[in-house]
Short mmCIF file of C-alpha atoms in Angstrom, two decimals:
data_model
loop_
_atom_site.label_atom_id
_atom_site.label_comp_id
_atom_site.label_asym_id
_atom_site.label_seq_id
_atom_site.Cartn_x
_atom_site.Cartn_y
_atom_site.Cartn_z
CA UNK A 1 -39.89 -36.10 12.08
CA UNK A 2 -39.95 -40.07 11.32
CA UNK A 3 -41.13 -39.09 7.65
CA UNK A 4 -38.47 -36.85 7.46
CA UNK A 5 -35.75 -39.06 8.44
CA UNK A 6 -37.59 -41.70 5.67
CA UNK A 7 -37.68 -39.23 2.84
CA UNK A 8 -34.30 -38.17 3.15
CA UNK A 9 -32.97 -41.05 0.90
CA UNK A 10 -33.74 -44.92 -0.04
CA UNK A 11 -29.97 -46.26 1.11
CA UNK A 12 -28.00 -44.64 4.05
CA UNK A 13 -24.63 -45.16 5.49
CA UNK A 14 -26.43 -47.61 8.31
CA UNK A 15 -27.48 -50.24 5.52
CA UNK A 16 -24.51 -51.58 5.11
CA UNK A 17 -24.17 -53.22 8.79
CA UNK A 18 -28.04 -54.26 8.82
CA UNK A 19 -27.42 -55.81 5.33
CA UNK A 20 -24.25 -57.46 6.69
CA UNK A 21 -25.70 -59.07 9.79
CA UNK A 22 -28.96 -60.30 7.75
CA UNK A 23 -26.37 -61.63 5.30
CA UNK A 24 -24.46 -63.52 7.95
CA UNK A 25 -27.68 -65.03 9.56
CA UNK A 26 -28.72 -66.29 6.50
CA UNK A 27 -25.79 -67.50 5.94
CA UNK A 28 -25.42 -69.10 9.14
CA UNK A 29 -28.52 -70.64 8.95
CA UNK A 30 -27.50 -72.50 5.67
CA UNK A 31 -24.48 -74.10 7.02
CA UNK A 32 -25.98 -75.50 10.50
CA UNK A 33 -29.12 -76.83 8.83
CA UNK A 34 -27.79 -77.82 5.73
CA UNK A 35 -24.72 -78.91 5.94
CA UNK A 36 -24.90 -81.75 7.67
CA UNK A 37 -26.00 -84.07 5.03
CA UNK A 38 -28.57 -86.93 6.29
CA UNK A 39 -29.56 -90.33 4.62
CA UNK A 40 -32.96 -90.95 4.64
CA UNK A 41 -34.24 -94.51 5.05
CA UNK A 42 -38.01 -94.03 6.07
CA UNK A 43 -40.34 -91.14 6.84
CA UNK A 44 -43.23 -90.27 9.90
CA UNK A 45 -46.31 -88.69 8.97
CA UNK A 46 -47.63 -86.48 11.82
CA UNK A 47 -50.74 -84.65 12.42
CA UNK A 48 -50.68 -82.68 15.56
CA UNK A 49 -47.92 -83.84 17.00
CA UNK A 50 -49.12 -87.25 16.57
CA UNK A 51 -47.79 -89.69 14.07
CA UNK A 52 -50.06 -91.70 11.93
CA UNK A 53 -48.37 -93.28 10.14
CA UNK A 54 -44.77 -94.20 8.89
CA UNK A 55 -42.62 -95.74 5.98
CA UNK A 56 -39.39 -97.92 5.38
CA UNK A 57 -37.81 -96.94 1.86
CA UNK A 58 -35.28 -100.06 2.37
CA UNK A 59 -38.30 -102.70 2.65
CA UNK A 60 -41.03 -100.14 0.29
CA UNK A 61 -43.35 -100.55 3.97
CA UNK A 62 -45.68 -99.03 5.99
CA UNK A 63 -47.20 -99.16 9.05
CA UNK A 64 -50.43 -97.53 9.54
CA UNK A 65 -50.73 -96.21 13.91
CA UNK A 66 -53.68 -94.33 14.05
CA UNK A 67 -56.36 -96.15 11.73
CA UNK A 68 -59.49 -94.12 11.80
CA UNK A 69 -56.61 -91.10 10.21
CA UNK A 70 -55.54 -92.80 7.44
CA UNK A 71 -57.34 -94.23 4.20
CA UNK A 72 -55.00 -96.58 2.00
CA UNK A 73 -56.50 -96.05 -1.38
CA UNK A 74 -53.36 -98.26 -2.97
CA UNK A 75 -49.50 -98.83 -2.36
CA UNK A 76 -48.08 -95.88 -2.98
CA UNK A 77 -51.13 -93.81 -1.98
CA UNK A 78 -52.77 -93.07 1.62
CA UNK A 79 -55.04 -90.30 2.65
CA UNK A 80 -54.35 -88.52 6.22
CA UNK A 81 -57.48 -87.33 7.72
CA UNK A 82 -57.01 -84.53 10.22
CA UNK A 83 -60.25 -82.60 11.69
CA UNK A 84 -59.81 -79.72 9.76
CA UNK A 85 -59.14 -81.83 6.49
CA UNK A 86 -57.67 -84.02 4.13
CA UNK A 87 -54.41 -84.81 2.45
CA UNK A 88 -53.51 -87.48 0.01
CA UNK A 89 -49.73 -88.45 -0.02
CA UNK A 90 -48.06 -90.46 -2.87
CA UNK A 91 -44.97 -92.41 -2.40
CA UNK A 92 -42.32 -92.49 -4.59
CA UNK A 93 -40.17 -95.85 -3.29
CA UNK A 94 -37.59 -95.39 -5.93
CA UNK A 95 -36.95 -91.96 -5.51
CA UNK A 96 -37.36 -91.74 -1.44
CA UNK A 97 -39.88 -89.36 -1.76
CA UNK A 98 -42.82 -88.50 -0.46
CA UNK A 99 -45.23 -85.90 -1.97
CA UNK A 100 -49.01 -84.52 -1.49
CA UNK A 101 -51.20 -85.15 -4.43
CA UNK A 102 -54.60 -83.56 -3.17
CA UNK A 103 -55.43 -81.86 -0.32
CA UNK A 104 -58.56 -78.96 0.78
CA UNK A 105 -56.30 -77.47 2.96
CA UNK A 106 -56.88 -73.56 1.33
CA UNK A 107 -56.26 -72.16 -1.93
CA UNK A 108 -52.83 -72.11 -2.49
CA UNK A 109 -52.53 -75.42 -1.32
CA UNK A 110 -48.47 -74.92 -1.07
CA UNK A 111 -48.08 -78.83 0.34
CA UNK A 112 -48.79 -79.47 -3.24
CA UNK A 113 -44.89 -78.25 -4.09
CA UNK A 114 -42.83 -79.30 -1.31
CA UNK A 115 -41.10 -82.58 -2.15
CA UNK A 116 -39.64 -84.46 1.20
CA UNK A 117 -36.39 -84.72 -0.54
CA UNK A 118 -35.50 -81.09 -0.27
CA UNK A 119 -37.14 -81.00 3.74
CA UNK A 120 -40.16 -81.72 5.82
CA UNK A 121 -43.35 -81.66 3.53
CA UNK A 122 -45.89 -79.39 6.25
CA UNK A 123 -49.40 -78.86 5.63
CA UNK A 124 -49.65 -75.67 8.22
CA UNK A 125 -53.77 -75.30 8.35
CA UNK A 126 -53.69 -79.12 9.15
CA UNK A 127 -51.03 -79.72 11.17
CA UNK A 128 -49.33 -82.39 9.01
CA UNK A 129 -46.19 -82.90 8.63
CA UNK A 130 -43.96 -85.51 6.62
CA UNK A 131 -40.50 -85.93 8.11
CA UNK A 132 -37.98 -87.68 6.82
CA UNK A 133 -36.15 -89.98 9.19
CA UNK A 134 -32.41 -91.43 8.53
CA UNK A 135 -33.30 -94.00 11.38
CA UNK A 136 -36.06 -96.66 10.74
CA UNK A 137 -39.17 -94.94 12.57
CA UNK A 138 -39.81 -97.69 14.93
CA UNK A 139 -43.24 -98.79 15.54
CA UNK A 140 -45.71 -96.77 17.51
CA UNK A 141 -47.72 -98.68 20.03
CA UNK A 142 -51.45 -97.04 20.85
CA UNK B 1 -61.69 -39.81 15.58
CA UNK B 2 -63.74 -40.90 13.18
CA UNK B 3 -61.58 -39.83 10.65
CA UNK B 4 -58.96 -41.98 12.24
CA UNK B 5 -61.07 -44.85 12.77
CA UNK B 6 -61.88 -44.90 9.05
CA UNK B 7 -58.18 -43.93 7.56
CA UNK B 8 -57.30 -47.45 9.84
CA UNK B 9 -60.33 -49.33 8.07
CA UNK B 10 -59.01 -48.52 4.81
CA UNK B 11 -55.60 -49.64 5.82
CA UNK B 12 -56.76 -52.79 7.12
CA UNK B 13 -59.15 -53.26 4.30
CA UNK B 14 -56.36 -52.52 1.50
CA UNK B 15 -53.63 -54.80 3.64
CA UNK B 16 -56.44 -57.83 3.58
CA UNK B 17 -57.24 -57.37 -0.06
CA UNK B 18 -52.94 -57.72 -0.76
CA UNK B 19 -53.06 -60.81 1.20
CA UNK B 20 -56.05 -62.58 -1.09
CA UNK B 21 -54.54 -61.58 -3.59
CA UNK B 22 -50.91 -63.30 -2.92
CA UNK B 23 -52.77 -66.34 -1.31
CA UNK B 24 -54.43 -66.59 -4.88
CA UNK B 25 -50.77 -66.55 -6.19
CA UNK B 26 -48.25 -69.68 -6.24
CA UNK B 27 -45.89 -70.38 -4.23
CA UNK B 28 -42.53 -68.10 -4.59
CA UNK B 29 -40.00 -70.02 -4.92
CA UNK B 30 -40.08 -71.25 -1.22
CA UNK B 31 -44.00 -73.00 -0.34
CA UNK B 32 -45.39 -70.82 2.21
CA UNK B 33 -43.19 -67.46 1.65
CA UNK B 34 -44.98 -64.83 0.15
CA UNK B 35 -43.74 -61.27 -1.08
CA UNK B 36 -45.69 -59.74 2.13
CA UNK B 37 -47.30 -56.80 0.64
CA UNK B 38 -50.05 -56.34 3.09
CA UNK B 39 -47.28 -54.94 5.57
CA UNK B 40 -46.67 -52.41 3.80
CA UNK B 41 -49.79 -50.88 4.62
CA UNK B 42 -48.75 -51.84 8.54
CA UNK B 43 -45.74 -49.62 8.15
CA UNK B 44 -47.48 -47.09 6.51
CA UNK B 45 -49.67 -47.12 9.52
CA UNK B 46 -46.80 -46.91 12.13
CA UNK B 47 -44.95 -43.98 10.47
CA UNK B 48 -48.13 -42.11 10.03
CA UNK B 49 -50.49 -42.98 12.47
CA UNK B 50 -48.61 -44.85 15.46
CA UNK B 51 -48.06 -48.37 17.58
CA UNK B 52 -50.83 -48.48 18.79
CA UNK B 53 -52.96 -48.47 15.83
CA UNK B 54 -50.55 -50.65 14.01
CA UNK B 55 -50.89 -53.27 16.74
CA UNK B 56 -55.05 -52.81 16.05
CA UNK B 57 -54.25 -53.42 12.04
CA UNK B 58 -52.08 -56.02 12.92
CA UNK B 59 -54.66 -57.94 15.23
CA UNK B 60 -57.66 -57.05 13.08
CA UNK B 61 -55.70 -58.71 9.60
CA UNK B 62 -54.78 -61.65 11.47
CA UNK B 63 -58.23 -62.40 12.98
CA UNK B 64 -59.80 -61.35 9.46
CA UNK B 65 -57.46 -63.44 7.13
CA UNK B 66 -57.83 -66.56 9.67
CA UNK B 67 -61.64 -66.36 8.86
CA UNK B 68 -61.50 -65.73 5.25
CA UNK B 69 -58.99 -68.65 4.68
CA UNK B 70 -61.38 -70.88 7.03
CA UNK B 71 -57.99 -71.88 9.17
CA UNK B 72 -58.35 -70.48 12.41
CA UNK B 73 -55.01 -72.48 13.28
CA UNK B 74 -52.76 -69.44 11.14
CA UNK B 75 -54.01 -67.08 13.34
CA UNK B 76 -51.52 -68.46 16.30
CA UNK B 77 -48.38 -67.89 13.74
CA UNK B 78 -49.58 -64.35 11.54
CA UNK B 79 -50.29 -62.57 14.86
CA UNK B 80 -47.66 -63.67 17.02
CA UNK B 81 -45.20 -62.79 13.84
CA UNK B 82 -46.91 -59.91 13.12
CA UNK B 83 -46.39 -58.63 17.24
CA UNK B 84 -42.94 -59.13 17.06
CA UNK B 85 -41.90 -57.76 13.80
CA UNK B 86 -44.24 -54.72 14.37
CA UNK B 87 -42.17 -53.82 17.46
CA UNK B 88 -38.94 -54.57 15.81
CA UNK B 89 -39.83 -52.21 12.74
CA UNK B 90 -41.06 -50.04 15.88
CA UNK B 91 -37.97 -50.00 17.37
CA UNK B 92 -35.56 -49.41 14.18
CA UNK B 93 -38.19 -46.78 13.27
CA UNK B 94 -37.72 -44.68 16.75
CA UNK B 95 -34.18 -44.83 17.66
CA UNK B 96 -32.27 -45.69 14.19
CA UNK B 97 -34.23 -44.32 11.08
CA UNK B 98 -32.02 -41.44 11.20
CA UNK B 99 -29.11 -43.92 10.32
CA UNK B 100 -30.62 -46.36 8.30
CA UNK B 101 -33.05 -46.46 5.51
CA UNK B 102 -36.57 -47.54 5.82
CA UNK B 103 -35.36 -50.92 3.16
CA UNK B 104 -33.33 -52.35 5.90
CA UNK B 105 -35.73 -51.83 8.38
CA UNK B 106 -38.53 -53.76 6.23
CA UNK B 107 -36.05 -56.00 5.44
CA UNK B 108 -35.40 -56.90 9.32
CA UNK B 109 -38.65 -56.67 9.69
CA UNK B 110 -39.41 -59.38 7.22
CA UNK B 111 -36.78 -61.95 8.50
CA UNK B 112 -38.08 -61.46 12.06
CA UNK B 113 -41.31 -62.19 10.64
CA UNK B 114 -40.19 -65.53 8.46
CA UNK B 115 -38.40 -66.64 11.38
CA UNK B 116 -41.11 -66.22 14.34
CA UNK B 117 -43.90 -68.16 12.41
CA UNK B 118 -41.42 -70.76 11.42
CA UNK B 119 -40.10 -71.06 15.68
CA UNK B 120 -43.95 -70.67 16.58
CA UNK B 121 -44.65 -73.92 14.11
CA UNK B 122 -41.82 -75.81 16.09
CA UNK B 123 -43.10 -75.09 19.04
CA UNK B 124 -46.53 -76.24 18.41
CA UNK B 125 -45.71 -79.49 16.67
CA UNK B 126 -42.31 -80.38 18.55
CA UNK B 127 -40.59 -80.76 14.85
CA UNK B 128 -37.29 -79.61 14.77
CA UNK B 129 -37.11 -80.80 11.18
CA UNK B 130 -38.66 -77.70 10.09
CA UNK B 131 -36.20 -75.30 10.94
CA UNK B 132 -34.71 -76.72 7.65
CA UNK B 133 -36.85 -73.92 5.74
CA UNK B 134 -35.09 -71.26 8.22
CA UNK B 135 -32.33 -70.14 5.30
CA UNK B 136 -35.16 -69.85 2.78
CA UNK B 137 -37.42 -68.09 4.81
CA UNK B 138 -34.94 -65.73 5.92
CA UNK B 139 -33.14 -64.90 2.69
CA UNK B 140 -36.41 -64.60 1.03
CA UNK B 141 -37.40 -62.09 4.40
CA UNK B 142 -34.54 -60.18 2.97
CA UNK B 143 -35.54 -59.72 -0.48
CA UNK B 144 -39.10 -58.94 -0.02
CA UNK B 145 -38.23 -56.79 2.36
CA UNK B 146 -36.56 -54.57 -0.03
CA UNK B 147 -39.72 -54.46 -2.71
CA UNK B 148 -41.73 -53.47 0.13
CA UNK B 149 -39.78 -51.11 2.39
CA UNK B 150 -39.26 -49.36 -1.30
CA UNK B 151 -42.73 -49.26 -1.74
CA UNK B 152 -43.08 -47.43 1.82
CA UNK B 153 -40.23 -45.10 0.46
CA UNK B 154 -41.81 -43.99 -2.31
CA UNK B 155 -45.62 -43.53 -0.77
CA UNK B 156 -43.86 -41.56 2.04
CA UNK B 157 -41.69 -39.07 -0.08
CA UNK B 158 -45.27 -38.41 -2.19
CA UNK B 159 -46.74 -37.23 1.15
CA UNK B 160 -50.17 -38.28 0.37
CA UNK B 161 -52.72 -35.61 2.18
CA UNK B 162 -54.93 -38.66 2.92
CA UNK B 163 -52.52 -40.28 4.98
CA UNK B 164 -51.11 -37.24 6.44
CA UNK B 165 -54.46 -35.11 7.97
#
């Protein structure tokens, strides 16, 4: 019976209202998240919930909260270390972006392409996640 | 029973080897999205061999793919997606395949699925800020739901005999 009703043809009459309500929530989706446009004067690097660390484009700074998670290897670049793993993040100060360089985090390593200028840069199997913050991110104490 | 136990294996072994093979692809367009072959051979099992042993194949790829990646960590998102669009395309299948095409089904099913391991990530790292991917995710849920629900089309109207005995 279910066969049946599949084989009968690839498009039906029905479509048309799915496609139209998929269209609309897409649609929808665009203009709450990205209309609103934000500036973005710093950025918090989080790894479980947790931030480790954070930036100030205006003043090119960073503060470093959770030491033993973070390895400066030079200005621009840092190295989160999460318990399942590694990423290296390079700073672009210019640009106000922030963008992962290396990382062991699987094989597609898809990190690799986000750029924090078009969103959040998220490492899923490692938890990480670089926001971009319109505020300064103030300092976190502990 | 045996021969459904091992018509399910080869399901499950054909939907894993579609995921290493995308996870060996880059990125499309969107990091993270992915054309989501493997669930074709999920719907093939839920037209042809019911929920229940769709919800097995479902569990058994998630648990299986979390171990060959090494990130047990995905298996919170791919199986909690994978529940929920299983008994949306469940749903659609039972009460409204008559009406619509098996497309727009994969293609709800798809979105459902962007959308729940995108919510799921929110949840477990309190970061609104990713919901900013949500448009992506679901337009792209829409697109590869087409390739695939074709795919299902055209494997159903062949009427393979080893997926119908």
């Amino acid at each position: 019976m279910l066969t049946e009703n599949i084989k009968k043809a690839p498009f039906k009459k029905g479509d048309i209202i799915v496609y139209l309500a998929l269209i609309i929530l897409v649609v929808t989706l665009f203009l709450v998240t990205l209309l609103p446009q934000r500036e973005i004067n710093g950025f918090t690097v989080t790894v479980g919930g947790k931030t480790v660390l954070y930036g100030d484009f205006l003043n090119n700074s960073v503060k470093i909260s959770k030491v033993d998670w973070v390895e400066k290897i030079d200005e621009n670049t840092y190295k989160i270390i999460s318990q399942s793993g590694y990423n290296t993040i390079k700073i672009d100060w210019q640009n106000k972006d922030v963008v992962v360089i290396e990382t062991d985090c699987g094989i597609s390593k898809e990190c690799t392409y986000m750029r924090l200028k078009n969103g959040d840069v998220i490492c899923v199997p490692h938890q990480m996640i670089i926001s971009r913050t319109g505020e300064i991110p103030k300092p976190v104490v502990g | 029973m045996g021969k459904k136990v091992a018509k399910l294996s080869v399901l499950c072994a054909l939907s894993l080897i579609t995921f290493m093979v995308e996870n060996l692809l880059p990125p499309l367009i969107i990091p993270g999205a992915k054309l989501g072959l493997g669930n074709i051979f999920v719907m093939l099992t839920l037209i042809y061999m019911g929920l229940p042993q769709a919800l097995v194949l479902v569990l058994a790829k998630s648990l299986l793919s979390a171990i060959i990646v090494g990130n047990m960590f995905s298996l919170a998102f791919s199986f909690t997606a994978g529940v929920l669009s299983l008994i949306v395309t469940y749903l659609m299948l039972r009460f409204l395949s008559k009406n619509i095409s098996v497309l727009s089904i994969a293609s709800t099913s798809a979105c459902c699925h962007n959308l729940t391991q995108l919510c799921v990530f929110w949840l477990l790292n309190a970061n609104v800020n990713v919901m900013l991917y949500a448009p992506y995710l679901a337009l792209l849920g829409l697109l590869s739901g087409l390739v695939t629900g074709f795919i299902v089309y055209l494997i159903t109207k062949k009427d393979l005999k080893v997926l119908v005995s």
